[in-house]
N, CA, C and O atoms as a MOPAC input file, in Angstrom:
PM7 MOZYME 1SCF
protein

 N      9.33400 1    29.04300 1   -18.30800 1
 C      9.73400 1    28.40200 1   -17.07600 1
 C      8.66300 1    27.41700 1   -16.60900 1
 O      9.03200 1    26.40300 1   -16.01600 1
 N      7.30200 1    27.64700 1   -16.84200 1
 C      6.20000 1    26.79200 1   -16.16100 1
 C      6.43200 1    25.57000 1   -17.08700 1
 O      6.01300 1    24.53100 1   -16.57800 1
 N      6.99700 1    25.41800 1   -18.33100 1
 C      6.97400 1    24.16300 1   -19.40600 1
 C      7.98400 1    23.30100 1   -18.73200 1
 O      7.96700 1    22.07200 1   -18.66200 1
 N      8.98000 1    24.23100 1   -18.18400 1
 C     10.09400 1    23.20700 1   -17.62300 1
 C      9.61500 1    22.39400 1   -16.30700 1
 O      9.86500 1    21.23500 1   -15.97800 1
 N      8.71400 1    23.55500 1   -15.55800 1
 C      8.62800 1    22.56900 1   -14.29100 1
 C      7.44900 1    21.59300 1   -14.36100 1
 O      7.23900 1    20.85500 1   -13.39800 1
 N      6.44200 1    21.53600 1   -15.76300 1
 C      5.50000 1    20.88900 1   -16.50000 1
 C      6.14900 1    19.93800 1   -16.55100 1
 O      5.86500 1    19.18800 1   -15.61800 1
 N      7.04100 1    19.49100 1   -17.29200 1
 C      8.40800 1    18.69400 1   -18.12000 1
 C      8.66000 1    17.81400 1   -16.48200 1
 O      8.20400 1    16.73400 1   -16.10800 1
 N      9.41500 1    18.63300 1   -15.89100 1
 C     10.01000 1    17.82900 1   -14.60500 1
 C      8.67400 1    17.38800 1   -13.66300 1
 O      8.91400 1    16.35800 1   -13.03200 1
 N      7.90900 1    17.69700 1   -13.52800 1
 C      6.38200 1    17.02800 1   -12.88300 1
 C      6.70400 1    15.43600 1   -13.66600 1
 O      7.08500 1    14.36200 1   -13.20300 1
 N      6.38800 1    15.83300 1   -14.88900 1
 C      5.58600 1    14.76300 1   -15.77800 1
 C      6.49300 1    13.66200 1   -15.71300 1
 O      6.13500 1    12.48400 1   -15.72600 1
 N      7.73500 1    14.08400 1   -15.63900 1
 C      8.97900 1    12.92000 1   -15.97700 1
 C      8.97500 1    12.37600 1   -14.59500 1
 O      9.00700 1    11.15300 1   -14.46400 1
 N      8.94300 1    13.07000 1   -13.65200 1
 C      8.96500 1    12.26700 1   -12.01500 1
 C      7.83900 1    11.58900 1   -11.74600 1
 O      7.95400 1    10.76600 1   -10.83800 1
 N      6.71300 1    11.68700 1   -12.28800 1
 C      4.98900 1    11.49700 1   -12.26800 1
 C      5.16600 1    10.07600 1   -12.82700 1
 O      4.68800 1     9.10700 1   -12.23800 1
 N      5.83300 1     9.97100 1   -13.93000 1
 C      6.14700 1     8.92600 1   -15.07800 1
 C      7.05300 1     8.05800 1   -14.08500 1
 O      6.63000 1     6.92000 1   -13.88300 1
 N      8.06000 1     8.36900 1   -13.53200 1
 C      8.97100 1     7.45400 1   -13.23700 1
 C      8.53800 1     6.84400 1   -12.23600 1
 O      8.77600 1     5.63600 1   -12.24700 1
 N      7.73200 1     7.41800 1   -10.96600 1
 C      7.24100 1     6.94600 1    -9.93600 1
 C      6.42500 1     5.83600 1   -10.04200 1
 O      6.45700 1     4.74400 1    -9.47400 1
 N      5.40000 1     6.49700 1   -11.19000 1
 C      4.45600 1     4.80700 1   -11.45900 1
 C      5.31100 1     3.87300 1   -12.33100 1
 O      5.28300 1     2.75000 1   -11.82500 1
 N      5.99700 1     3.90100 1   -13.35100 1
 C      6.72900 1     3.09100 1   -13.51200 1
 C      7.36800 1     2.53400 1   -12.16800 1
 O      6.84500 1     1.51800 1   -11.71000 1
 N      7.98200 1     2.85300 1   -11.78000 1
 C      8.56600 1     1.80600 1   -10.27900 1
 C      7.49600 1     1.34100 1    -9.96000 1
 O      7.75800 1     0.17400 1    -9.66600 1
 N      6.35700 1     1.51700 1    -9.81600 1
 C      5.57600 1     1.03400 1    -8.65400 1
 C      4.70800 1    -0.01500 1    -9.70400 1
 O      3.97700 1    -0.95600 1    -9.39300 1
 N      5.02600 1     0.44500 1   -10.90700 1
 C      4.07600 1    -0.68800 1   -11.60000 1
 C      5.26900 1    -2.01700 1   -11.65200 1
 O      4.60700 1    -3.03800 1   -11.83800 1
 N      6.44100 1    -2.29800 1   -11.57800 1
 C      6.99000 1    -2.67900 1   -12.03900 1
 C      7.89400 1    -3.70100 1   -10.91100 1
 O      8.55400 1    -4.69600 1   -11.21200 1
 N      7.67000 1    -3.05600 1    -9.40700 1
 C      8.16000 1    -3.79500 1    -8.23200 1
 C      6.86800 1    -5.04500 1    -7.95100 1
 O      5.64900 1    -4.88700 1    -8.00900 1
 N      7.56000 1    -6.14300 1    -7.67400 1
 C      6.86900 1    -7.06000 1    -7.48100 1
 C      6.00100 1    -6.91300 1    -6.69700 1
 O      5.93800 1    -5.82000 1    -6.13500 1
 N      5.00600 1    -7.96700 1    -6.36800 1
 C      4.05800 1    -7.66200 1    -5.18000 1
 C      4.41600 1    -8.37500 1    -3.96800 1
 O      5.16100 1    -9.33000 1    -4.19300 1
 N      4.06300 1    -8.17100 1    -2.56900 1
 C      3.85100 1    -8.45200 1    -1.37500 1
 C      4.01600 1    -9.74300 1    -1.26000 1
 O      4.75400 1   -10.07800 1    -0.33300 1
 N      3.39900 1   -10.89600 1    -2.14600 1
 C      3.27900 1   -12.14700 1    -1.90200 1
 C      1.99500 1   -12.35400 1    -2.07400 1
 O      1.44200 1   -11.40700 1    -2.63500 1
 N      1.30800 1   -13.23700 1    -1.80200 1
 C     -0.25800 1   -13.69700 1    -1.39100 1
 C     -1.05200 1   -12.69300 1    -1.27400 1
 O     -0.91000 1   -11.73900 1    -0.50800 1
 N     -2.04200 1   -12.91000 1    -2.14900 1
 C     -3.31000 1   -12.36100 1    -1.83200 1
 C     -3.68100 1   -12.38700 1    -0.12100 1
 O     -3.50000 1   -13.41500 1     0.53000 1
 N     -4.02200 1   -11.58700 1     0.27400 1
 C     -4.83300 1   -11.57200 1     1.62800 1
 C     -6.49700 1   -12.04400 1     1.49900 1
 O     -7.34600 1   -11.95800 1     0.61100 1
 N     -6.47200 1   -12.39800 1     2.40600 1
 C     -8.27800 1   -12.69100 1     2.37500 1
 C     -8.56900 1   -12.29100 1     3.95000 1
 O     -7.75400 1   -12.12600 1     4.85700 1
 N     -9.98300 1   -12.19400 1     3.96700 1
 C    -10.37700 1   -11.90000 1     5.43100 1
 C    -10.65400 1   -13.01500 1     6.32600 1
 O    -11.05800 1   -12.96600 1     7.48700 1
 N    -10.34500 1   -14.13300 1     5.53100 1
 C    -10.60300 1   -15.28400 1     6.85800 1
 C     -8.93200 1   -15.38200 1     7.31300 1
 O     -8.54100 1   -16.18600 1     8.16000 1
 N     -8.38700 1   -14.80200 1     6.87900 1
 C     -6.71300 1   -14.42900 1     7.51200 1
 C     -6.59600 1   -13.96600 1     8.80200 1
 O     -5.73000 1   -14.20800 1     9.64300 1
 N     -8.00300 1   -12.96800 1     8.87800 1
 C     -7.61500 1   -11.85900 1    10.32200 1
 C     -9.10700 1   -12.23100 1    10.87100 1
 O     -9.87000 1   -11.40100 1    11.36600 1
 N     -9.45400 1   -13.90500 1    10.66600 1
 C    -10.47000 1   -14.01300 1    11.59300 1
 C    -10.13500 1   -13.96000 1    13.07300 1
 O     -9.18300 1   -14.67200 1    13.39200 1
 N    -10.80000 1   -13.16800 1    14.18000 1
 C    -10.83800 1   -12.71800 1    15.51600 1
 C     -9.95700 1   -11.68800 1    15.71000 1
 O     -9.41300 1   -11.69500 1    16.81400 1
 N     -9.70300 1   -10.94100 1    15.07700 1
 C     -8.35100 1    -9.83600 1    14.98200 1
 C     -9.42300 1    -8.28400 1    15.22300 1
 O    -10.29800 1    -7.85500 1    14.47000 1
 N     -9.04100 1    -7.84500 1    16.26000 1
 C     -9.39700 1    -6.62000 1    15.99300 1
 C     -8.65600 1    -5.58300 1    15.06400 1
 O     -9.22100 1    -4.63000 1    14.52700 1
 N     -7.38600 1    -5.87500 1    14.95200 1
 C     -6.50800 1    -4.85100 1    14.35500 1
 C     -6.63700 1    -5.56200 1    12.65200 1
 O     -7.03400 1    -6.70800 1    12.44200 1
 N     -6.24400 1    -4.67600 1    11.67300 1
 C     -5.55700 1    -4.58100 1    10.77900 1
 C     -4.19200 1    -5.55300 1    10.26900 1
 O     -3.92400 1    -6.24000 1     9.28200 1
 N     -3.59800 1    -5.22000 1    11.39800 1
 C     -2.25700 1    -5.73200 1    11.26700 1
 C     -1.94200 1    -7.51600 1    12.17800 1
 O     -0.85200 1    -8.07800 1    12.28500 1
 N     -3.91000 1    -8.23600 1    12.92300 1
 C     -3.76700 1    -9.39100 1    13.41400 1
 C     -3.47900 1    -8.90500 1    14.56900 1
 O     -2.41900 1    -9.43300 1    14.90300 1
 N     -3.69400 1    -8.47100 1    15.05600 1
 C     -3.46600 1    -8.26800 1    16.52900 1
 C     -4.90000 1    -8.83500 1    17.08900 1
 O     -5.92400 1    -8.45700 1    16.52000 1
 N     -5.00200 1    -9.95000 1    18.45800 1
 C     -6.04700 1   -10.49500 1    19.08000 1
 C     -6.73900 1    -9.20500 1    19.63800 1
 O     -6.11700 1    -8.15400 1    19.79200 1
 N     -8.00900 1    -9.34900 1    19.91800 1
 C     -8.89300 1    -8.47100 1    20.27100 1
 C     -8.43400 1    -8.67600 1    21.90400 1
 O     -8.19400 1    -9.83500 1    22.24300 1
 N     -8.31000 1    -7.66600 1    22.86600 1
 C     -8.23500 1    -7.86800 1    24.40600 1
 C     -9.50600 1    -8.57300 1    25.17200 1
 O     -9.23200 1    -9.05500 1    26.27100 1
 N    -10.37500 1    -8.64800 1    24.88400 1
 C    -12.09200 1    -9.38300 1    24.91100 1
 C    -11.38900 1   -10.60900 1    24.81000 1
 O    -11.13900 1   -11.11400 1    25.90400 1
 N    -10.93600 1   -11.33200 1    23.66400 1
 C    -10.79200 1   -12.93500 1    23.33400 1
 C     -9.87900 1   -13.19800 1    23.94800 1
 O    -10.03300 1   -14.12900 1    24.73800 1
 N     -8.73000 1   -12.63300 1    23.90200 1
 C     -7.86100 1   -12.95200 1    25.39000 1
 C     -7.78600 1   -13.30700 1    26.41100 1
 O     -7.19000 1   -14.30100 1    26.82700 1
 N     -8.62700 1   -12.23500 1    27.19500 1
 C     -9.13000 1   -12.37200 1    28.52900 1
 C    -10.60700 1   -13.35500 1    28.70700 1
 O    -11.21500 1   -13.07400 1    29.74000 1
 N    -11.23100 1   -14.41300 1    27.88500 1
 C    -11.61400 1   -15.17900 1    27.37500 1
 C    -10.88500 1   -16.85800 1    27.62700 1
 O    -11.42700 1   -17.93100 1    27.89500 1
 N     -9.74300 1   -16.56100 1    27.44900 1
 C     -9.06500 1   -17.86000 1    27.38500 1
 C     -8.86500 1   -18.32100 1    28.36400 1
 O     -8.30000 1   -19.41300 1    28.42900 1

């Protein structure tokens, strides 16, 4: 029984990175002069530079 659920690991293990090797990418490289003045991650303005303007 442990070979089978060995077996079903390995085959879902396998298929997952296959998809993921195999879906295109995002688009563009990112760079960090992208999220110059950004406090966040995601570009969000810092509340400091805001209240600044």
């Amino acid at each position: 029984m442990r070979i089978a659920y060995a077996a079903a690991f390995l085959i879902g293990f396998v298929a997952l990175l296959a998809d993921h090797l195999t879906s295109p990418s995002s688009g563009r490289p990112v760079s960090p002069e992208d999220f110059a003045g950004a406090c966040a991650p995601c570009g969000a303005p810092c509340p400091s530079s805001r209240a600044a303007k």
